[in-house]
Coordinates of C-alpha atoms in Angstrom, one line a residue:
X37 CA -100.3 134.6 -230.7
X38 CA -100.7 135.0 -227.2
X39 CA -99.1 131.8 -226.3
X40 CA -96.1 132.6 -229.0
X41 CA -95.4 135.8 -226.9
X42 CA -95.1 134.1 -223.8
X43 CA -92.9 131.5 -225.0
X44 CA -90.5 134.3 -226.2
X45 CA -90.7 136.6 -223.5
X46 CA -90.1 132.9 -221.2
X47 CA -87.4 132.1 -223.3
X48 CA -85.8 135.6 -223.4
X49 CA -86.0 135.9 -219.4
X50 CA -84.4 132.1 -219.4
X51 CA -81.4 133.4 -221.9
X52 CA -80.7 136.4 -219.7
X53 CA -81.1 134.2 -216.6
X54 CA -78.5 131.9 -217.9
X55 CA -76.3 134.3 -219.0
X56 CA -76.1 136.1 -216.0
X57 CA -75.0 132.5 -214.5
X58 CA -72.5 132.6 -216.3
X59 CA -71.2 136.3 -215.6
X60 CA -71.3 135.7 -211.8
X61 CA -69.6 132.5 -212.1
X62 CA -66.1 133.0 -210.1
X63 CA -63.1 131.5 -212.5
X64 CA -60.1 130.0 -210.5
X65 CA -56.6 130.2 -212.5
X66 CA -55.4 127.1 -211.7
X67 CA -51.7 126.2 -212.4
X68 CA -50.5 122.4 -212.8
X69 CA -47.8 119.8 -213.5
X70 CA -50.0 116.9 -215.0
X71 CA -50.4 115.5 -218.3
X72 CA -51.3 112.0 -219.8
X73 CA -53.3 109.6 -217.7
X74 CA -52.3 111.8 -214.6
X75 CA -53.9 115.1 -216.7
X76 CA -57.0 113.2 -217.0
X77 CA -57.3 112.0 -214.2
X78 CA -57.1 115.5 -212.8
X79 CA -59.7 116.8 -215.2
X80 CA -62.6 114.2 -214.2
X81 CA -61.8 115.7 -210.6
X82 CA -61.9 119.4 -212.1
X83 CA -65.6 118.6 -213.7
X84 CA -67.0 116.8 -210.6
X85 CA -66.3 120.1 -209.0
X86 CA -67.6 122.4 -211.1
X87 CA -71.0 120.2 -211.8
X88 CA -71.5 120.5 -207.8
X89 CA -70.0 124.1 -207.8
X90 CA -71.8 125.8 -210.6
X91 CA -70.7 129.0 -209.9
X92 CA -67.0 128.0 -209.8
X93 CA -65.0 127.6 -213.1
X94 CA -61.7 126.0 -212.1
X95 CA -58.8 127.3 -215.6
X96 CA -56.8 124.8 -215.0
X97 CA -53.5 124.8 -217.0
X98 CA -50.8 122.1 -217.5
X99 CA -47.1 124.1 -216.9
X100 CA -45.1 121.7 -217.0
X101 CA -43.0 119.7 -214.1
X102 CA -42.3 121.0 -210.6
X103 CA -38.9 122.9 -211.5
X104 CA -41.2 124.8 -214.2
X105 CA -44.0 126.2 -212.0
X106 CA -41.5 127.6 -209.9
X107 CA -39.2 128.9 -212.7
X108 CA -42.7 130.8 -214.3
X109 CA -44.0 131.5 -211.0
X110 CA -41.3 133.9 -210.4
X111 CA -41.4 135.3 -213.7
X112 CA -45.3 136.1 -213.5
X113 CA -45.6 137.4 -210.1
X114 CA -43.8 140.7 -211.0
X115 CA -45.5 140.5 -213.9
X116 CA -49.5 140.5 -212.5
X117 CA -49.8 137.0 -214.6
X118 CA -49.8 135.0 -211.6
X119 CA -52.6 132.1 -211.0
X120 CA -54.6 132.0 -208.6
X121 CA -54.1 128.3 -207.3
X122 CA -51.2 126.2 -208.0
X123 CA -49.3 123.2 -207.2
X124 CA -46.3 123.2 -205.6
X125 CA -43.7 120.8 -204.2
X126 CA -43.5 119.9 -201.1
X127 CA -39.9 121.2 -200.4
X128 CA -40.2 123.9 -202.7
X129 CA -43.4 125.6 -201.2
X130 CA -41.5 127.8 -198.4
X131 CA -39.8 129.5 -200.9
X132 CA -43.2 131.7 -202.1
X133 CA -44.6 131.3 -198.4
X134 CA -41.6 132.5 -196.9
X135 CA -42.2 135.8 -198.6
X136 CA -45.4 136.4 -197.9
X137 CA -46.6 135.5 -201.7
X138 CA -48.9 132.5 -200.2
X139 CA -52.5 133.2 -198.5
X140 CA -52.2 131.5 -195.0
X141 CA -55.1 129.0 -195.1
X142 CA -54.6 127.8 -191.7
X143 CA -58.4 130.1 -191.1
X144 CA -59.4 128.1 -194.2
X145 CA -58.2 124.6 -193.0
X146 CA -59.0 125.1 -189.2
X147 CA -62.9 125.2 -190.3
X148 CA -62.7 122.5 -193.0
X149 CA -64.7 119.2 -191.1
X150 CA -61.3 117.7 -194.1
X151 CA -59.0 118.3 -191.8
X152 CA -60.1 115.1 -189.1
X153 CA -60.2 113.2 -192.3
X154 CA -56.3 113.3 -193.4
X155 CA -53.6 111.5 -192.5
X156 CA -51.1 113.0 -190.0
X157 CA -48.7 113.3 -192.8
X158 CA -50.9 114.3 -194.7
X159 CA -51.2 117.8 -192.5
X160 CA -48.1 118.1 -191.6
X161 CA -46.5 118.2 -195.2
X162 CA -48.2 122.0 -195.6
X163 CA -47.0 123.6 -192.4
X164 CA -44.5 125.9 -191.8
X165 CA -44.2 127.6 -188.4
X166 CA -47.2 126.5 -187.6
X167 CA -49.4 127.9 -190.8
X168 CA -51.0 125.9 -193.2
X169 CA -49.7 127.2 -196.9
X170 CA -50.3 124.4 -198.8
X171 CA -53.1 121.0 -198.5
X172 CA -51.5 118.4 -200.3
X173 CA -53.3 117.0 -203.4
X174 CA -50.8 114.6 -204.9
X175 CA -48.5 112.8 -201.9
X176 CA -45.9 110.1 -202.8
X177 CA -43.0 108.4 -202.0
X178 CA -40.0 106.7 -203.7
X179 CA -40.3 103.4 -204.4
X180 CA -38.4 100.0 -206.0
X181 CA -39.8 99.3 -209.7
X182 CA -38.4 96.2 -211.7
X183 CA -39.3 94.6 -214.6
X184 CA -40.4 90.5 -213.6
X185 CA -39.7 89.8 -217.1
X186 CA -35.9 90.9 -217.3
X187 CA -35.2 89.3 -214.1
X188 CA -36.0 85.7 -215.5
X189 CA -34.7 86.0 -218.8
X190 CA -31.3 87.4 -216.8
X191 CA -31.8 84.4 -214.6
X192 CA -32.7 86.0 -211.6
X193 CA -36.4 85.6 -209.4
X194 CA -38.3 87.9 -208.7
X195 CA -37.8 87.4 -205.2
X196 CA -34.3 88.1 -205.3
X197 CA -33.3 90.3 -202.5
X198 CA -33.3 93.7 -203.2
X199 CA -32.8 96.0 -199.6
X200 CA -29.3 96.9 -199.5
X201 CA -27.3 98.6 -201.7
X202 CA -25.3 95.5 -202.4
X203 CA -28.2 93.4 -203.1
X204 CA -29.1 96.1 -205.7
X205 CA -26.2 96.6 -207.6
X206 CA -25.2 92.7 -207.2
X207 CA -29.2 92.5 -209.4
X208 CA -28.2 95.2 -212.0
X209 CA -24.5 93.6 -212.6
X210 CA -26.2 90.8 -213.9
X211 CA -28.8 91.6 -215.6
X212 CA -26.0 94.1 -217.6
X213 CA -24.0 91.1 -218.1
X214 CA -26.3 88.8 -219.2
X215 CA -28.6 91.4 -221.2
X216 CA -26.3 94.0 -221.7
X217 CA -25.8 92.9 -225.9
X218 CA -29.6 93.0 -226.5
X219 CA -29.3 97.0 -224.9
X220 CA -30.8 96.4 -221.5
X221 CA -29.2 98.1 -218.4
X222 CA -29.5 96.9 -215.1
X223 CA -30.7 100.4 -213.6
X224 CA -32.1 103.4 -214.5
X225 CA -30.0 106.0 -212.7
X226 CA -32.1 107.6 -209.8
X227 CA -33.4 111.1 -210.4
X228 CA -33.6 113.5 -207.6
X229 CA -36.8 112.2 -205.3
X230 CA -35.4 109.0 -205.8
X231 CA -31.7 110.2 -204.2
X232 CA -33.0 112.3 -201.3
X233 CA -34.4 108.4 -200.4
X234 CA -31.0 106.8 -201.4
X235 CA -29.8 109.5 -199.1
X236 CA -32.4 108.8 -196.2
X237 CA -31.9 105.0 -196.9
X238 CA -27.9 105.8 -195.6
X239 CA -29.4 107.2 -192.7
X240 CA -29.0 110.8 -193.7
X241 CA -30.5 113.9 -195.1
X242 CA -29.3 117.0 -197.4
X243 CA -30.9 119.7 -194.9
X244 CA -32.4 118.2 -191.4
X245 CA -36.3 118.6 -191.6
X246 CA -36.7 120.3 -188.0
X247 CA -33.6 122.3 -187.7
X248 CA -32.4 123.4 -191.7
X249 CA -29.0 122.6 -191.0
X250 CA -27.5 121.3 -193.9
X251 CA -26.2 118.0 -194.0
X252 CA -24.8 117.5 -197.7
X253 CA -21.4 117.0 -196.2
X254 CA -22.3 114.2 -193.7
X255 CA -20.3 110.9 -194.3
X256 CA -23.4 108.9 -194.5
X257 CA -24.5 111.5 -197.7
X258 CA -21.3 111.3 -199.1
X259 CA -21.2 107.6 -199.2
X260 CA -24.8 107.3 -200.5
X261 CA -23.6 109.7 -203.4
X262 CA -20.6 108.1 -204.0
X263 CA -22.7 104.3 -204.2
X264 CA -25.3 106.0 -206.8
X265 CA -22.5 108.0 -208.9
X266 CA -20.5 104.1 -209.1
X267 CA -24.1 102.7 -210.7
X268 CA -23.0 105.0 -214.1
X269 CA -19.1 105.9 -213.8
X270 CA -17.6 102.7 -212.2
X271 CA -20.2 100.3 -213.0
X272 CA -21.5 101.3 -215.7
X273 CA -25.0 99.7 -215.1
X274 CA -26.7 102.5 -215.6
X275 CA -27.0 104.7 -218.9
X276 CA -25.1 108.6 -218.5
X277 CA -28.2 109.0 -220.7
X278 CA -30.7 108.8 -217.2
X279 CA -28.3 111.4 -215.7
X280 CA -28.5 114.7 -218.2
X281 CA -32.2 114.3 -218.7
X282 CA -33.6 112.1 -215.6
X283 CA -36.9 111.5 -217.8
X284 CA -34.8 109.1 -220.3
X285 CA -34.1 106.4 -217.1
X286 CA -37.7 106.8 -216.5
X287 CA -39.0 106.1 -220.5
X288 CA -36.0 103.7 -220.9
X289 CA -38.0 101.4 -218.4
X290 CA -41.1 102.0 -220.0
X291 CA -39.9 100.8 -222.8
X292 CA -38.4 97.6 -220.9
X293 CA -34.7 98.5 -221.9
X294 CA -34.0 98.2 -218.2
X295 CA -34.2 95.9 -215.5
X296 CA -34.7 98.0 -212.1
X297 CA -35.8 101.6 -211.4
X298 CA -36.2 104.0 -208.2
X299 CA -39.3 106.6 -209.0
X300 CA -42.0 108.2 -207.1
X301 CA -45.5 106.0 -206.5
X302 CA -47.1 108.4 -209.1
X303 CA -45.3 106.8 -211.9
X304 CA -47.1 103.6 -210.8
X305 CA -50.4 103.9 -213.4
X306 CA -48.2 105.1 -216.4
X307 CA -45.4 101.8 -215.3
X308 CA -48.4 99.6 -215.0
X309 CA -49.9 100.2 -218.3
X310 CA -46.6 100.3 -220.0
X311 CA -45.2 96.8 -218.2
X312 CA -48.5 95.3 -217.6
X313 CA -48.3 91.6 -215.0
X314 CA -44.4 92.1 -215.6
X315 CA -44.4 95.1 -213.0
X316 CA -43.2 94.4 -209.7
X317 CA -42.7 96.9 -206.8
X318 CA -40.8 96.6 -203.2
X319 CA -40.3 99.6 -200.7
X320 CA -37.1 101.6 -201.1
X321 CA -33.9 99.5 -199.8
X322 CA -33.0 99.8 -196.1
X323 CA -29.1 100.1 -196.1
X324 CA -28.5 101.6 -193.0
X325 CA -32.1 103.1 -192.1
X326 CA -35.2 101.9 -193.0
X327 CA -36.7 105.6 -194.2
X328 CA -38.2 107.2 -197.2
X329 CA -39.2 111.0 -197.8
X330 CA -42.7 112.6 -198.6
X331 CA -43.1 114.0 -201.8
X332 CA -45.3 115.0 -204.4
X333 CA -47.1 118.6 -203.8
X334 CA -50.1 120.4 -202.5
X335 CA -52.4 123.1 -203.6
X336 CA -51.8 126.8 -202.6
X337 CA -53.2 130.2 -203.3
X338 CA -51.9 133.1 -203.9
X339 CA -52.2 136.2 -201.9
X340 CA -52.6 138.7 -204.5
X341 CA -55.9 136.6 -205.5
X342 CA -59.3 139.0 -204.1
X343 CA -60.9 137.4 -201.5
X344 CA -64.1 135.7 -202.9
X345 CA -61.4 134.3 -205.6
X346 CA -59.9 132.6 -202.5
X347 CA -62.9 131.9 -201.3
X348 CA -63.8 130.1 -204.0
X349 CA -60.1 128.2 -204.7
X350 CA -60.2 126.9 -201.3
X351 CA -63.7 125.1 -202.2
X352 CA -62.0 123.6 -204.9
X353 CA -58.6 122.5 -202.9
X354 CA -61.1 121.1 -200.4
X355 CA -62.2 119.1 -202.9
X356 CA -59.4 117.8 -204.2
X357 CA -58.2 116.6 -200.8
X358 CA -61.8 114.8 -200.3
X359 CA -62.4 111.1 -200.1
X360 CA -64.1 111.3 -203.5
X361 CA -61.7 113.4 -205.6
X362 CA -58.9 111.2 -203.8
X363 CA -59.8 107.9 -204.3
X364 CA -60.5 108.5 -208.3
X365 CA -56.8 110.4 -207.8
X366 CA -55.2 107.2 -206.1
X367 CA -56.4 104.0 -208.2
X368 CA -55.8 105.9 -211.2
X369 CA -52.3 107.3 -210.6
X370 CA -50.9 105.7 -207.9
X371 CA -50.0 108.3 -205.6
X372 CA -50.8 107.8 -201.9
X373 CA -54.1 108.4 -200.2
X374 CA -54.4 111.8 -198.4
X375 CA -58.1 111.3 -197.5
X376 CA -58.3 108.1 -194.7
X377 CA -61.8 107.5 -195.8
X378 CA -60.6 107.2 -199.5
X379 CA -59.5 103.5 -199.6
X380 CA -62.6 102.2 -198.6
X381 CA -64.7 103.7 -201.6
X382 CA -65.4 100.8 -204.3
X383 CA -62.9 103.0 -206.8
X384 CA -59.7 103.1 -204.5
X385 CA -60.7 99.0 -203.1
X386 CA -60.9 97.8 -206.5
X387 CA -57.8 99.3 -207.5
X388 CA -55.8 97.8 -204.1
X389 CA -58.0 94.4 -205.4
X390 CA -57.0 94.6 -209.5
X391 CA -53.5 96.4 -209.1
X392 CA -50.3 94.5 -207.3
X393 CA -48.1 96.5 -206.1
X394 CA -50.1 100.2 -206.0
X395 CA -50.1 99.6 -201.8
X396 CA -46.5 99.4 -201.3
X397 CA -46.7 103.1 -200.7
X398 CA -49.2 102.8 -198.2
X399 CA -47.2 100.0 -196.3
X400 CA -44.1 102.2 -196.8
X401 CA -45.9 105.0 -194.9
X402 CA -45.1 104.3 -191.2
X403 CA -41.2 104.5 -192.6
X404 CA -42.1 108.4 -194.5
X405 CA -40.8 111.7 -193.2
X406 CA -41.4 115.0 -194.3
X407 CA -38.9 117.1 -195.9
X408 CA -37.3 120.8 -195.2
X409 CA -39.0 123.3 -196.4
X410 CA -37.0 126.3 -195.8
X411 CA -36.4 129.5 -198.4
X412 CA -32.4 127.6 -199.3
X413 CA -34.2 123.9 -200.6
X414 CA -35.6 125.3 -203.8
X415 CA -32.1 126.3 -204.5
X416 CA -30.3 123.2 -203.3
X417 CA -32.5 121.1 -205.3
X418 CA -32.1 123.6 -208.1
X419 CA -28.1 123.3 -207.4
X420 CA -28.2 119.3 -206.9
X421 CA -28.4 118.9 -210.9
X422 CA -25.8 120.1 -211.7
X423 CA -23.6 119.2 -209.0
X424 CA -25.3 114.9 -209.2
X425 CA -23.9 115.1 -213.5
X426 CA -20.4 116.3 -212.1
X427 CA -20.8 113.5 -209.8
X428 CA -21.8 110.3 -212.1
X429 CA -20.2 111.1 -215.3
X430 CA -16.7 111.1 -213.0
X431 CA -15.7 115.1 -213.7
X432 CA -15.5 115.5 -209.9
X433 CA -15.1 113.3 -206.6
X434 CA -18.0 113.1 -204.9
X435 CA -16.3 113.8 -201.6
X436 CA -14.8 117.0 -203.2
X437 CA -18.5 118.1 -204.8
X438 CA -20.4 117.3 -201.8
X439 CA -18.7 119.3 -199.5
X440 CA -18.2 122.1 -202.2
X441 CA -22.2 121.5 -202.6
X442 CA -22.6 122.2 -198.9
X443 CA -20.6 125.4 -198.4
X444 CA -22.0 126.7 -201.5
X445 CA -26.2 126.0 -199.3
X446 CA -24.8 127.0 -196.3
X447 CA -23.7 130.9 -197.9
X448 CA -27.0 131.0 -200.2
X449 CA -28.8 130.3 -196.5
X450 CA -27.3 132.9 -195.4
X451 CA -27.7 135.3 -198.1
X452 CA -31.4 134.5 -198.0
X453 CA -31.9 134.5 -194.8
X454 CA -30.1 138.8 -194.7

């Protein structure tokens, strides 16, 4: 009887032990845009955390794509619904930080050993006037996907030449031509990461990255507009479909109904799996300039969080950026390494062994730039939509909607800036 007691009272004290654990644990709201393999992905990182952070439970919530998170950030700050971490694009970022509604992790950062460990771009994409707001978690940049497969059965090889936007639209003419009864286009029209690099290709930008000035109207834009509107109104070698909903270019590749698509490295696992040895991938083209933009997003908190929430959401986006969390981040989705010690982890080299193509990124990188970030982008890019489908479906000149486009950024600027 004696021993029966002390089990229970042992077992009791453990109960109580454990359950105390568990009130003390700090939870981190954590706001995100992945799903499929990339969602996964993310949650093996999420559990490595909390098994080595006990007293950290990350919430992590899928919200849908970039233009979402901000659309229902705005609606919950005002609200008190906000989360306490979330990921945010890389242009879109100043926006919140501009206000005052991101914590300043720059004390954070400065006295994180991570910092030595990332790649210049890597620190520079979360800095705006010199403060750290965001540390990025999933970088990328545009690249060239086409379908091997298509290619030969429209007679062409897969080392056709593909870096000028000649050589490109010369590719998708024929494979339209020769394909074009069995419903295969040539291209899948670019969405917008894919046209800021069309853009930056033409040697140009929509807003310079160290100055804001806006540069929608420059000639070099213009014509890059006018060359990727021709691919669906003129040509017609890419489906109108890819331009009201840019996920249908995307998924019409997937399911190899076309020949040639311009999307960010992170579509590379979800490309690979769905076009298997077929896929092929080159660096964005060099028409004028041999340039491509940094995008994806990175991980910020929110100021309204308490402190030892912070505290413990930093932890966590320290984690994310480390060569661990990384390397499981980049063989399995594609996007670039942050981390410079994440390649050489057996994970990350067997993926650059196993998986052609997954290091054009990484060879593209001494051609990346980082993007404006000023309080106007989110609403150019908001803006852009609308202004690209006037564009490529032939309701407007582009030379007419561009420099509308740019008066229209240079008064919200200004209105912004009051």
């Amino acid at each position: 009887m004696s021993r029966l007691q002390s089990t229970v009272a042992a077992s009791i004290i453990a109960f109580v032990a454990s359950v105390g654990v568990a009130e003390a644990a700090t939870t981190v709201k954590f706001w995100h845009s992945f799903n499929k393999s990339n969602g996964e992905a993310l949650d093996k990182i999420i559990t490595q955390f909390e098994a080595a952070n006990p007293d950290i439970d990350v919430e992590a919530e899928f919200i849908g794509n970039y233009n979402d998170i901000v659309a229902k950030l705005q609606a919950a700050i005002p609200a008190q619904r906000a989360p306490d971490a979330v990921i945010l694009e890389v242009t879109r970022y100043g926006l919140f930080a501009n206000n005052n509604i991101l914590t300043d992790l720059t004390p954070y950062f400065d006295a994180d050993p991570l910092k030595a460990d990332l790649y210049d771009y890597a620190r520079e994409v979360g800095v705006i006037n010199g403060k750290n707001y965001v540390v990025p978690f999933n970088s990328s940049t545009p690249v060239l996907y086409f379908n091997k497969d298509i290619f030969a059965r429209a007679g062409l090889s897969a080392d056709t030449p593909l870096k000028t936007f000649d050589e490109i639209l010369a590719a998708a003419r024929t494979i339209s031509d020769e394909l074009g009864s069995e419903g295969i286009s040539g291209i899948a029209a670019p969405g917008q990461f894919a046209r800021w690099g069309l853009v930056m290709a033409n040697d140009s930008e929509l807003v310079a990255p160290k100055t804001g000035e806006i540069l929608l109207d420059k000639p070099n834009t213009i014509e890059a507009y006018q060359w990727m509107a021709s691919l669906v109104h003129e040509n017609k070698v890419a489906s109108a479909d890819g331009v009201t909903e840019e996920d249908n270019g995307r998924d019409a590749f997937l399911a190899k109904k076309v020949g040639i698509m311009f999307n960010s490295t992170g579509n590379y696992g979800e490309a690979k799996k769905a076009i298997g040895d077929n896929l092929a991938v080159r660096p964005m083209p060099c028409n004028k300039a041999c340039s491509v933009p940094i995008g994806g997003a990175g991980i910020g908190l929110m100021a309204t969080s308490p402190k030892e929430v912070q505290d413990a959401a930093y932890k966590f986006v320290s984690h994310a950026a480390s060569p661990e969390a990384n390397a499981i981040w980049f063989a399995a989705t594609g996007y670039l390494p942050i981390n410079k010690k994440s390649v050489a982890l057996p994970v990350a080299a067997e993926a650059l062994a196993t998986q052609p193509g997954i290091d054009v990124a990484i060879e593209s990188l001494p051609n990346a730039h980082g993007r404006a970030r000023t309080t106007v982008v989110t609403w150019m890019r908001s803006t852009e939509y609308k202004m690209w489908q006037a564009m490529a479906l032939g309701q407007r000149s582009v030379d007419e909607t561009m420099k509308d486009f740019a008066e229209q950024t240079r008064a919200e600027e200004k209105r912004v800036s009051n």
